[in-house]
Coordinates of C-alpha atoms and ligand atoms in Angstrom, one line a residue:
M3 CA 13.0 -13.1 -76.2
G4 CA 11.3 -10.8 -73.9
Y5 CA 12.3 -8.6 -71.0
K6 CA 11.0 -11.1 -68.4
E7 CA 13.1 -14.0 -69.8
I8 CA 16.3 -11.9 -69.9
Y9 CA 15.7 -10.8 -66.2
A10 CA 14.8 -14.2 -65.0
R11 CA 18.1 -15.7 -66.9
Y12 CA 20.4 -13.1 -65.1
R13 CA 18.6 -13.8 -61.8
Q14 CA 19.2 -17.6 -62.1
H15 CA 22.8 -17.0 -63.0
I16 CA 23.5 -14.9 -60.0
L17 CA 21.4 -17.4 -57.6
E18 CA 23.2 -20.2 -58.8
G19 CA 26.6 -18.5 -58.4
R20 CA 27.3 -18.5 -62.0
L21 CA 27.7 -14.7 -62.0
K22 CA 29.2 -13.5 -58.7
P23 CA 29.0 -10.0 -56.8
G24 CA 31.1 -7.5 -58.7
D25 CA 31.0 -9.2 -62.1
R26 CA 30.3 -7.0 -65.1
V27 CA 27.7 -7.5 -67.4
P28 CA 27.3 -6.6 -71.0
A29 CA 26.5 -3.0 -71.9
I30 CA 22.8 -2.7 -72.9
R31 CA 23.3 -2.0 -76.4
T32 CA 25.8 -5.0 -76.8
L33 CA 23.5 -7.4 -75.2
A34 CA 20.5 -6.2 -77.2
S35 CA 22.4 -6.8 -80.6
E36 CA 23.7 -10.2 -79.3
L37 CA 20.2 -11.3 -78.6
Q38 CA 18.7 -9.3 -81.4
V39 CA 16.0 -7.7 -79.4
A40 CA 15.2 -4.0 -79.1
R41 CA 17.3 -2.0 -76.7
K42 CA 14.1 -1.2 -74.7
T43 CA 13.7 -4.9 -73.9
V44 CA 17.1 -5.2 -72.3
E45 CA 16.7 -1.9 -70.5
A46 CA 13.6 -2.9 -68.9
A47 CA 15.0 -6.2 -67.7
Y48 CA 18.1 -4.3 -66.4
E49 CA 16.1 -1.9 -64.6
I50 CA 14.2 -4.7 -62.6
L51 CA 17.4 -6.1 -61.7
I52 CA 18.6 -3.0 -60.4
G53 CA 15.5 -2.2 -58.9
E54 CA 15.6 -5.6 -56.9
G55 CA 19.2 -5.2 -56.1
Y56 CA 20.9 -7.8 -58.3
F57 CA 22.5 -5.2 -60.4
V58 CA 24.0 -1.8 -59.8
S59 CA 24.6 0.8 -62.6
Q60 CA 28.2 2.5 -62.2
G61 CA 27.7 5.3 -64.6
A62 CA 30.4 5.4 -67.2
K63 CA 32.0 2.0 -66.0
G64 CA 28.7 0.1 -67.0
T65 CA 26.7 -2.2 -65.0
C66 CA 27.7 -5.1 -62.6
V67 CA 26.3 -7.6 -60.3
N68 CA 25.6 -5.8 -56.8
P69 CA 28.9 -6.1 -55.1
Q70 CA 26.8 -5.9 -51.7
L71 CA 24.7 -8.7 -52.6
L72 CA 24.6 -11.1 -49.9
L73 CA 24.1 -14.7 -51.3
A74 CA 24.0 -18.1 -49.5
T75 CA 27.2 -20.1 -50.2
A76 CA 26.6 -23.7 -51.6
S77 CA 27.0 -25.2 -48.1
E78 CA 24.6 -23.0 -46.7
K79 CA 21.8 -23.7 -49.4
A80 CA 22.7 -27.4 -48.8
A81 CA 22.1 -26.8 -45.1
V82 CA 18.6 -25.2 -45.7
S83 CA 17.4 -27.2 -48.3
A84 CA 14.8 -29.9 -47.5
P85 CA 16.1 -33.4 -48.0
P86 CA 14.9 -34.9 -51.4
A87 CA 11.8 -36.4 -51.1
S88 CA 12.3 -40.2 -51.2
E89 CA 11.2 -41.7 -54.3
N90 CA 9.0 -44.2 -52.2
S91 CA 7.5 -41.6 -49.9
P92 CA 3.9 -41.5 -49.8
R93 CA 4.3 -37.7 -50.9
E94 CA 6.1 -38.6 -54.1
S95 CA 3.5 -37.7 -56.6
K96 CA 5.0 -39.4 -59.9
G97 CA 4.2 -43.0 -60.6
E98 CA 1.0 -45.4 -60.8
L99 CA -1.0 -47.4 -58.7
R100 CA -0.7 -44.9 -55.9
L101 CA -2.8 -45.6 -52.9
G102 CA -6.0 -43.7 -52.1
I103 CA -6.1 -41.2 -55.1
P104 CA -9.4 -40.5 -56.5
A105 CA -9.6 -41.2 -60.4
L106 CA -7.9 -37.9 -61.3
D107 CA -9.1 -38.3 -65.0
E108 CA -12.7 -38.0 -63.9
F109 CA -12.3 -34.9 -61.8
P110 CA -15.3 -32.8 -62.6
H111 CA -13.2 -29.8 -63.9
K112 CA -16.3 -28.2 -65.9
K113 CA -18.6 -27.9 -62.9
W114 CA -15.6 -26.9 -60.6
L115 CA -14.5 -24.2 -62.8
L116 CA -18.0 -22.8 -63.0
I117 CA -18.5 -22.7 -59.4
S118 CA -15.1 -21.6 -58.6
G119 CA -15.6 -18.5 -60.9
K120 CA -18.9 -17.6 -59.1
A121 CA -17.5 -18.5 -55.6
A122 CA -14.7 -15.9 -56.5
R123 CA -16.7 -13.3 -58.0
T124 CA -19.3 -13.2 -55.0
L125 CA -16.6 -13.1 -52.4
R126 CA -18.2 -10.5 -49.9
P127 CA -15.6 -7.8 -48.1
E128 CA -16.6 -9.5 -45.0
E129 CA -15.6 -12.9 -46.2
M130 CA -12.2 -11.5 -47.4
I131 CA -11.1 -11.0 -43.7
L132 CA -10.5 -13.9 -41.4
P133 CA -12.3 -17.3 -42.1
P134 CA -14.7 -18.7 -39.1
V135 CA -12.4 -21.0 -37.2
M136 CA -14.8 -24.0 -37.1
G137 CA -15.5 -23.6 -40.8
Y138 CA -17.5 -21.9 -43.4
Q139 CA -21.3 -22.1 -42.1
P140 CA -22.8 -23.3 -45.2
L141 CA -20.1 -26.0 -45.8
R142 CA -20.8 -27.1 -42.5
E143 CA -24.5 -27.2 -43.2
A144 CA -23.7 -29.0 -46.5
I145 CA -21.7 -31.8 -44.8
A146 CA -24.3 -32.5 -42.1
S147 CA -26.7 -32.7 -44.7
Y148 CA -24.7 -34.9 -46.5
L149 CA -23.8 -37.3 -43.8
S150 CA -27.2 -37.7 -42.7
I151 CA -28.4 -38.7 -46.1
S152 CA -25.1 -40.8 -47.2
R153 CA -23.6 -42.0 -43.9
G154 CA -26.7 -42.4 -41.8
L155 CA -25.4 -39.9 -39.4
N156 CA -27.4 -37.3 -37.5
C157 CA -25.9 -34.4 -36.6
Q158 CA -26.1 -30.7 -36.5
P159 CA -24.0 -28.1 -38.7
E160 CA -22.7 -27.0 -35.1
Q161 CA -21.1 -29.9 -34.7
I162 CA -19.0 -29.8 -37.9
F163 CA -15.3 -28.6 -37.6
I164 CA -13.5 -28.0 -40.8
T165 CA -10.1 -28.8 -40.8
S166 CA -7.0 -29.6 -43.3
G167 CA -7.5 -33.3 -43.0
Y168 CA -6.6 -36.5 -41.2
R169 CA -3.8 -35.4 -39.2
A170 CA -5.1 -32.0 -38.2
N171 CA -8.0 -33.8 -37.0
L172 CA -6.2 -36.0 -34.7
R173 CA -4.1 -33.3 -33.6
L174 CA -7.0 -31.2 -32.6
I175 CA -8.9 -34.1 -31.0
L176 CA -6.2 -35.1 -28.7
A177 CA -5.1 -31.4 -27.9
V178 CA -8.9 -30.8 -27.0
L179 CA -9.7 -33.9 -25.2
A180 CA -6.9 -35.7 -24.2
Q181 CA -4.4 -35.7 -21.0
P182 CA -0.8 -36.4 -21.9
S183 CA -1.1 -39.8 -19.8
D184 CA -4.1 -40.9 -21.7
K185 CA -3.9 -44.3 -23.2
V186 CA -4.7 -44.1 -26.9
L187 CA -5.1 -47.3 -29.2
F188 CA -4.4 -47.7 -33.0
E189 CA -5.0 -50.6 -35.1
D190 CA -2.2 -52.9 -36.2
P191 CA -1.7 -53.0 -39.0
G192 CA -2.5 -49.1 -39.1
Y193 CA -2.3 -46.2 -41.6
F194 CA 1.3 -45.1 -41.7
F195 CA 0.8 -41.4 -41.4
G196 CA -1.3 -42.3 -38.2
Q197 CA 1.2 -44.3 -36.5
K198 CA 3.9 -41.8 -37.3
L199 CA 2.0 -38.8 -35.9
L200 CA 0.6 -40.6 -32.6
K201 CA 4.0 -41.8 -31.8
R202 CA 4.9 -37.9 -31.6
I203 CA 1.8 -36.9 -29.9
A204 CA 0.5 -39.6 -27.7
P205 CA 3.1 -40.8 -25.4
N206 CA 0.9 -43.7 -24.3
L207 CA 0.1 -45.4 -27.5
H208 CA -0.9 -49.0 -27.7
Y209 CA -1.9 -51.1 -30.7
V210 CA -4.8 -53.7 -31.0
P211 CA -4.6 -56.3 -33.8
V212 CA -7.0 -56.6 -36.6
D213 CA -8.3 -59.6 -38.3
R214 CA -11.0 -60.4 -40.9
Q215 CA -13.8 -58.6 -38.8
G216 CA -11.7 -55.5 -38.1
M217 CA -10.1 -54.4 -35.0
D218 CA -10.2 -57.2 -32.3
V219 CA -12.2 -55.7 -29.7
D220 CA -12.0 -58.8 -27.4
Y221 CA -8.3 -58.0 -27.2
L222 CA -9.0 -54.5 -26.6
L223 CA -11.5 -55.4 -23.6
R224 CA -8.8 -58.0 -22.1
Y225 CA -5.7 -55.8 -22.4
H226 CA -6.7 -52.0 -22.7
P227 CA -10.0 -51.6 -21.1
D228 CA -8.8 -48.6 -19.5
A229 CA -8.0 -46.7 -22.8
R230 CA -9.5 -43.2 -23.4
F231 CA -9.3 -43.1 -27.2
S232 CA -9.6 -45.9 -29.9
I233 CA -9.0 -44.8 -33.3
V234 CA -10.6 -47.0 -35.9
T235 CA -11.3 -47.4 -39.5
P236 CA -14.4 -49.2 -39.2
T237 CA -15.9 -49.1 -42.8
H238 CA -12.8 -50.2 -44.7
H239 CA -9.9 -51.1 -42.6
S240 CA -6.6 -49.2 -43.5
P241 CA -4.9 -51.1 -45.1
L242 CA -6.7 -54.4 -45.1
A243 CA -10.1 -52.9 -46.2
V244 CA -12.1 -55.5 -44.1
T245 CA -15.4 -54.0 -42.4
L246 CA -15.6 -54.0 -38.8
S247 CA -18.4 -56.5 -38.1
L248 CA -21.5 -55.3 -36.4
P249 CA -21.3 -57.1 -33.3
R250 CA -17.7 -55.9 -32.6
K251 CA -19.1 -52.2 -33.3
H252 CA -21.6 -52.7 -30.6
Q253 CA -19.0 -54.1 -28.4
L254 CA -16.9 -50.9 -28.9
L255 CA -19.6 -48.6 -28.4
E256 CA -20.6 -50.1 -25.4
W257 CA -17.1 -49.9 -23.9
A258 CA -16.8 -46.4 -24.8
H259 CA -20.1 -45.7 -23.2
Q260 CA -19.2 -47.6 -20.0
N261 CA -15.7 -46.2 -19.5
D262 CA -16.2 -42.6 -20.8
S263 CA -13.8 -43.2 -23.7
W264 CA -13.8 -41.8 -27.1
I265 CA -13.9 -43.7 -30.5
I266 CA -12.4 -41.9 -33.3
E267 CA -14.0 -43.0 -36.4
D268 CA -12.0 -42.5 -39.6
D269 CA -14.1 -42.9 -42.3
Y270 CA -11.8 -41.9 -45.1
D271 CA -13.4 -44.0 -47.8
G272 CA -16.6 -45.2 -46.7
E273 CA -18.4 -43.6 -49.7
F274 CA -16.8 -46.6 -51.8
H275 CA -18.5 -49.8 -51.0
Y276 CA -19.5 -52.2 -53.7
T277 CA -21.1 -55.4 -53.1
R278 CA -24.0 -54.4 -50.5
K279 CA -25.6 -51.1 -50.1
V280 CA -23.2 -48.4 -48.8
I281 CA -22.7 -49.2 -45.1
P282 CA -23.7 -46.5 -42.7
A283 CA -20.8 -45.0 -40.6
M284 CA -20.5 -46.5 -37.2
K285 CA -21.2 -43.1 -35.5
S286 CA -24.8 -43.7 -37.0
L287 CA -25.3 -46.5 -34.0
D288 CA -23.5 -44.0 -31.5
V289 CA -26.7 -43.6 -29.1
H290 CA -24.6 -42.4 -26.3
D291 CA -22.3 -39.8 -28.6
R292 CA -18.9 -41.4 -27.7
V293 CA -17.9 -41.3 -31.4
I294 CA -16.0 -38.5 -32.8
Y295 CA -16.4 -38.9 -36.6
T296 CA -13.8 -37.7 -39.0
G297 CA -14.1 -37.3 -42.7
T298 CA -12.1 -36.1 -45.7
F299 CA -12.5 -34.8 -49.1
S300 CA -9.2 -36.1 -50.1
K301 CA -10.8 -39.4 -51.5
T302 CA -13.8 -38.1 -53.2
M303 CA -12.6 -35.0 -54.6
M304 CA -8.7 -34.7 -54.5
P305 CA -5.9 -35.0 -51.8
A306 CA -4.5 -31.6 -52.7
M307 CA -7.8 -29.8 -51.7
R308 CA -6.9 -30.3 -47.9
V309 CA -10.5 -30.0 -46.6
G310 CA -11.4 -32.7 -43.9
Y311 CA -13.8 -32.5 -40.9
L312 CA -14.6 -33.9 -37.7
V313 CA -18.0 -34.3 -36.0
M314 CA -17.8 -33.0 -32.4
P315 CA -20.1 -34.7 -29.8
K316 CA -22.5 -32.5 -28.4
E317 CA -20.8 -32.4 -25.0
T318 CA -17.5 -31.5 -26.4
I319 CA -18.6 -28.4 -28.8
G320 CA -17.6 -25.9 -26.2
R321 CA -14.2 -27.3 -25.6
F322 CA -13.5 -27.5 -29.2
N323 CA -14.8 -24.0 -29.7
E324 CA -12.6 -22.5 -27.0
L325 CA -9.5 -24.3 -27.7
G326 CA -10.0 -24.3 -31.4
E327 CA -9.9 -20.4 -31.3
I328 CA -6.5 -20.4 -29.7
L329 CA -4.9 -23.3 -31.9
E330 CA -6.5 -23.1 -35.3
T331 CA -6.8 -20.1 -37.7
G332 CA -9.7 -21.5 -39.7
M333 CA -9.4 -22.9 -43.4
S334 CA -8.9 -20.8 -46.5
L335 CA -12.5 -19.6 -47.4
L336 CA -12.7 -19.9 -51.1
P337 CA -12.2 -23.5 -51.3
Q338 CA -14.8 -23.9 -48.6
K339 CA -17.3 -21.9 -50.5
I340 CA -16.7 -23.7 -53.6
L341 CA -16.9 -27.2 -51.9
A342 CA -20.4 -25.9 -50.1
Q343 CA -21.9 -25.2 -53.6
F344 CA -20.6 -28.2 -55.0
L345 CA -22.4 -30.3 -52.4
S346 CA -25.7 -28.1 -52.1
E347 CA -26.1 -28.3 -55.9
G348 CA -26.1 -32.1 -55.8
H349 CA -22.8 -32.6 -58.1
F350 CA -21.1 -34.2 -55.1
Y351 CA -23.6 -37.0 -54.8
R352 CA -23.6 -37.6 -58.4
H353 CA -19.8 -37.8 -58.8
I354 CA -19.7 -40.1 -55.7
K355 CA -22.4 -42.3 -57.5
K356 CA -20.3 -42.3 -60.6
M357 CA -17.0 -43.1 -59.1
R358 CA -18.6 -46.0 -57.2
I359 CA -19.7 -47.7 -60.4
L360 CA -16.0 -46.8 -61.8
Y361 CA -13.8 -47.9 -59.2
Q362 CA -15.7 -51.2 -59.0
Q363 CA -14.8 -51.7 -62.9
R364 CA -11.2 -50.6 -62.2
R365 CA -10.6 -52.9 -59.5
R366 CA -11.8 -55.8 -61.7
M367 CA -9.4 -54.7 -64.3
M368 CA -6.5 -54.7 -61.8
L369 CA -7.4 -57.9 -60.4
D370 CA -7.6 -59.6 -63.8
A371 CA -4.1 -58.2 -64.7
L372 CA -2.8 -59.2 -61.5
Q373 CA -4.1 -63.0 -62.1
Q374 CA -3.0 -63.0 -65.4
C375 CA 0.7 -61.4 -65.0
F376 CA 1.5 -63.5 -61.8
P377 CA -1.1 -66.3 -61.8
E378 CA 0.6 -68.5 -58.8
M379 CA 2.0 -65.5 -56.7
F380 CA -0.8 -63.7 -54.9
D381 CA -3.9 -64.5 -53.0
F382 CA -6.7 -62.0 -52.5
E383 CA -9.4 -61.7 -50.0
L384 CA -11.8 -59.7 -51.7
T385 CA -13.4 -57.0 -49.4
D386 CA -16.4 -55.3 -50.0
G387 CA -15.1 -51.9 -50.8
G388 CA -12.2 -49.4 -50.6
M389 CA -9.9 -47.8 -52.8
H390 CA -7.0 -50.4 -53.0
I391 CA -6.4 -54.0 -53.3
V392 CA -4.3 -55.9 -51.0
A393 CA -2.5 -58.8 -52.9
F394 CA -1.1 -61.3 -50.1
L395 CA 2.2 -63.1 -51.3
R396 CA 1.2 -66.7 -51.4
R397 CA 4.8 -67.7 -50.3
G398 CA 7.6 -66.0 -48.2
T399 CA 8.0 -62.8 -46.6
Q400 CA 9.7 -60.7 -49.2
D401 CA 7.2 -57.9 -49.8
K402 CA 9.6 -55.3 -49.2
A403 CA 11.9 -56.4 -51.8
L404 CA 8.9 -57.0 -54.1
A405 CA 7.8 -53.5 -53.6
E406 CA 11.2 -52.1 -54.3
I407 CA 11.2 -53.8 -57.6
W408 CA 7.7 -52.6 -58.8
Q409 CA 8.7 -49.0 -57.3
R410 CA 11.7 -49.1 -59.6
H411 CA 9.5 -49.3 -62.4
Q412 CA 7.5 -46.2 -61.3
L413 CA 4.8 -48.3 -59.6
R414 CA 4.2 -46.7 -56.0
V415 CA 2.7 -50.1 -54.4
L416 CA 3.6 -50.5 -50.7
P417 CA 4.7 -53.6 -48.8
L418 CA 2.0 -54.6 -46.5
S419 CA 4.5 -55.8 -43.8
G420 CA 5.4 -52.1 -43.5
W421 CA 2.2 -51.3 -41.9
Y422 CA 2.4 -53.5 -39.0
M423 CA 3.7 -52.5 -35.3
Q424 CA 3.6 -55.4 -33.3
T425 CA 1.1 -58.2 -34.4
Q426 CA 2.4 -61.0 -36.5
K427 CA 2.9 -59.6 -40.1
R428 CA 1.2 -60.7 -43.4
Y429 CA 3.1 -59.9 -46.6
G430 CA 1.8 -58.8 -49.6
L431 CA 1.6 -55.7 -51.8
V432 CA -1.1 -52.9 -51.3
I433 CA -2.1 -51.4 -54.7
G434 CA -4.0 -48.5 -55.9
Y435 CA -6.2 -49.2 -58.8
T436 CA -8.5 -46.1 -59.0
N437 CA -6.4 -44.5 -62.0
I438 CA -6.4 -47.6 -64.1
R439 CA -8.2 -46.8 -67.3
S440 CA -8.4 -49.9 -69.2
P441 CA -7.5 -53.6 -69.0
E442 CA -4.7 -53.0 -71.5
Q443 CA -3.2 -50.5 -69.4
A444 CA -3.4 -52.6 -66.2
F445 CA -1.8 -55.2 -68.0
A446 CA 1.2 -53.1 -69.2
L447 CA 1.9 -51.5 -66.2
L448 CA 2.3 -54.9 -64.6
Q449 CA 4.3 -56.5 -67.5
R450 CA 6.9 -53.5 -66.7
T451 CA 7.7 -55.6 -63.6
A452 CA 6.8 -59.1 -64.8
R453 CA 10.5 -60.3 -65.8
E454 CA 12.4 -59.1 -62.7
T455 CA 9.7 -60.0 -60.6
R456 CA 9.7 -63.7 -61.9
E457 CA 13.3 -63.9 -61.6
A458 CA 13.6 -62.6 -57.9
F459 CA 10.8 -64.7 -56.9
K460 CA 11.2 -67.9 -58.9
Ligands
PLP524 C1 -6.5 -44.5 -43.4 C2 -6.8 -43.1 -43.9 N1 -7.4 -42.0 -43.1 C3 -7.5 -40.9 -43.5 C4 -7.0 -40.5 -44.6 C5 -7.1 -38.8 -45.3 O1 -6.3 -38.2 -45.2 P1 -6.3 -36.6 -45.3 O2 -7.6 -36.2 -45.0 O3 -5.3 -36.2 -44.6 O4 -6.0 -36.5 -46.7 C6 -6.3 -41.3 -45.7 C7 -5.6 -41.1 -46.8 O5 -5.0 -41.5 -47.5 C8 -6.3 -42.7 -45.2 O6 -5.6 -43.5 -45.9

């Protein structure tokens, strides 16, 4: 045992209340012989504990836990500690079949490590001060070029604002461009984090139903033509994964143009389209510059990176600049530097191409396993892309009960009905498949729940 362990043990005993202020601790020699370590080892640990104020030396009387130590009582601790994350919370990281997580087994660790080392070594003194609020310029350039090549979107690096992802994008856009009374439209069903955030920050929030062609734009034109913002997931709707039809895209763009309204395009997983060639972002059709495009590296790299971005329409750059300087601090520079290099050296493109093929295979594995394990239970309306499957219940409305059974078996699927606000609900499970490694694994995971599922849904 080393001095660090002795130190850590005592510290833990004190913090957890097993040793109280004033309690005596063994003499150095006694403890050393008890633990069979050198006296110097115990001495080093005690020195740190004294230095940090946990212990006090009382000369000939020995050493004790500092009587003046102010420790939180158990009830105080309980009051300040965060509530335990619910097992079914989207933030819970354990479990399988989680939505929207890229294939973690395929993360390009080697390349990432190489580039990270170089990025850290070459950090210049001026880069160690404050990062630029709108983002690291080479990353803005790399994103603009990526968007033009891969998402058909023509924009300048000066239009890119780097953020920490989806919610930061929405907050920033509304803070810069919206008045509190502005009407904001959101899809129904729609992304749960979006719903939760918008309920807090957009007092005049309304919902627009979604069908097999995406957001129902006729509904929008009939009931909410006066809206200022419409937030859409046109490439793969969240969660139904349908694509907004081309006529509807044009209708929506025309509405925004005629009304001076804004469309917020959430292109969170547009890269993963399988049956046709990748479809360009809606922003590529936006001749009047009414679309604020938002993207993220959560689906292509990893969610923990927390790097996203938005493309500012040209006429808004000044406003974003001005308010951005007040509201934002700029994102940590090092990850931006690494990403910039990863993109500009072409690794990002290769990685996505590889993942597109892989996800298609993994989706097949999951579908086959679902059909094999539960042949009569689900219907599938297979869409052209996305990173999850929606398995619609053939009968009944009990998707919450079903999801609970699966969650008890560590399968982090979500009930579809929970994503609806006002529209007539549909029922089923939303299932992530991107981390399934083999048909056998897919089958084995579902088998965990098979008996209970069949019993509950006879
Ligand atoms: C609909 C939708 N939009 C955006 C995102 C990206 O979120 P973030 O960039 O905060 O990771 C996600 C991620 O799950 C999503 O499902």
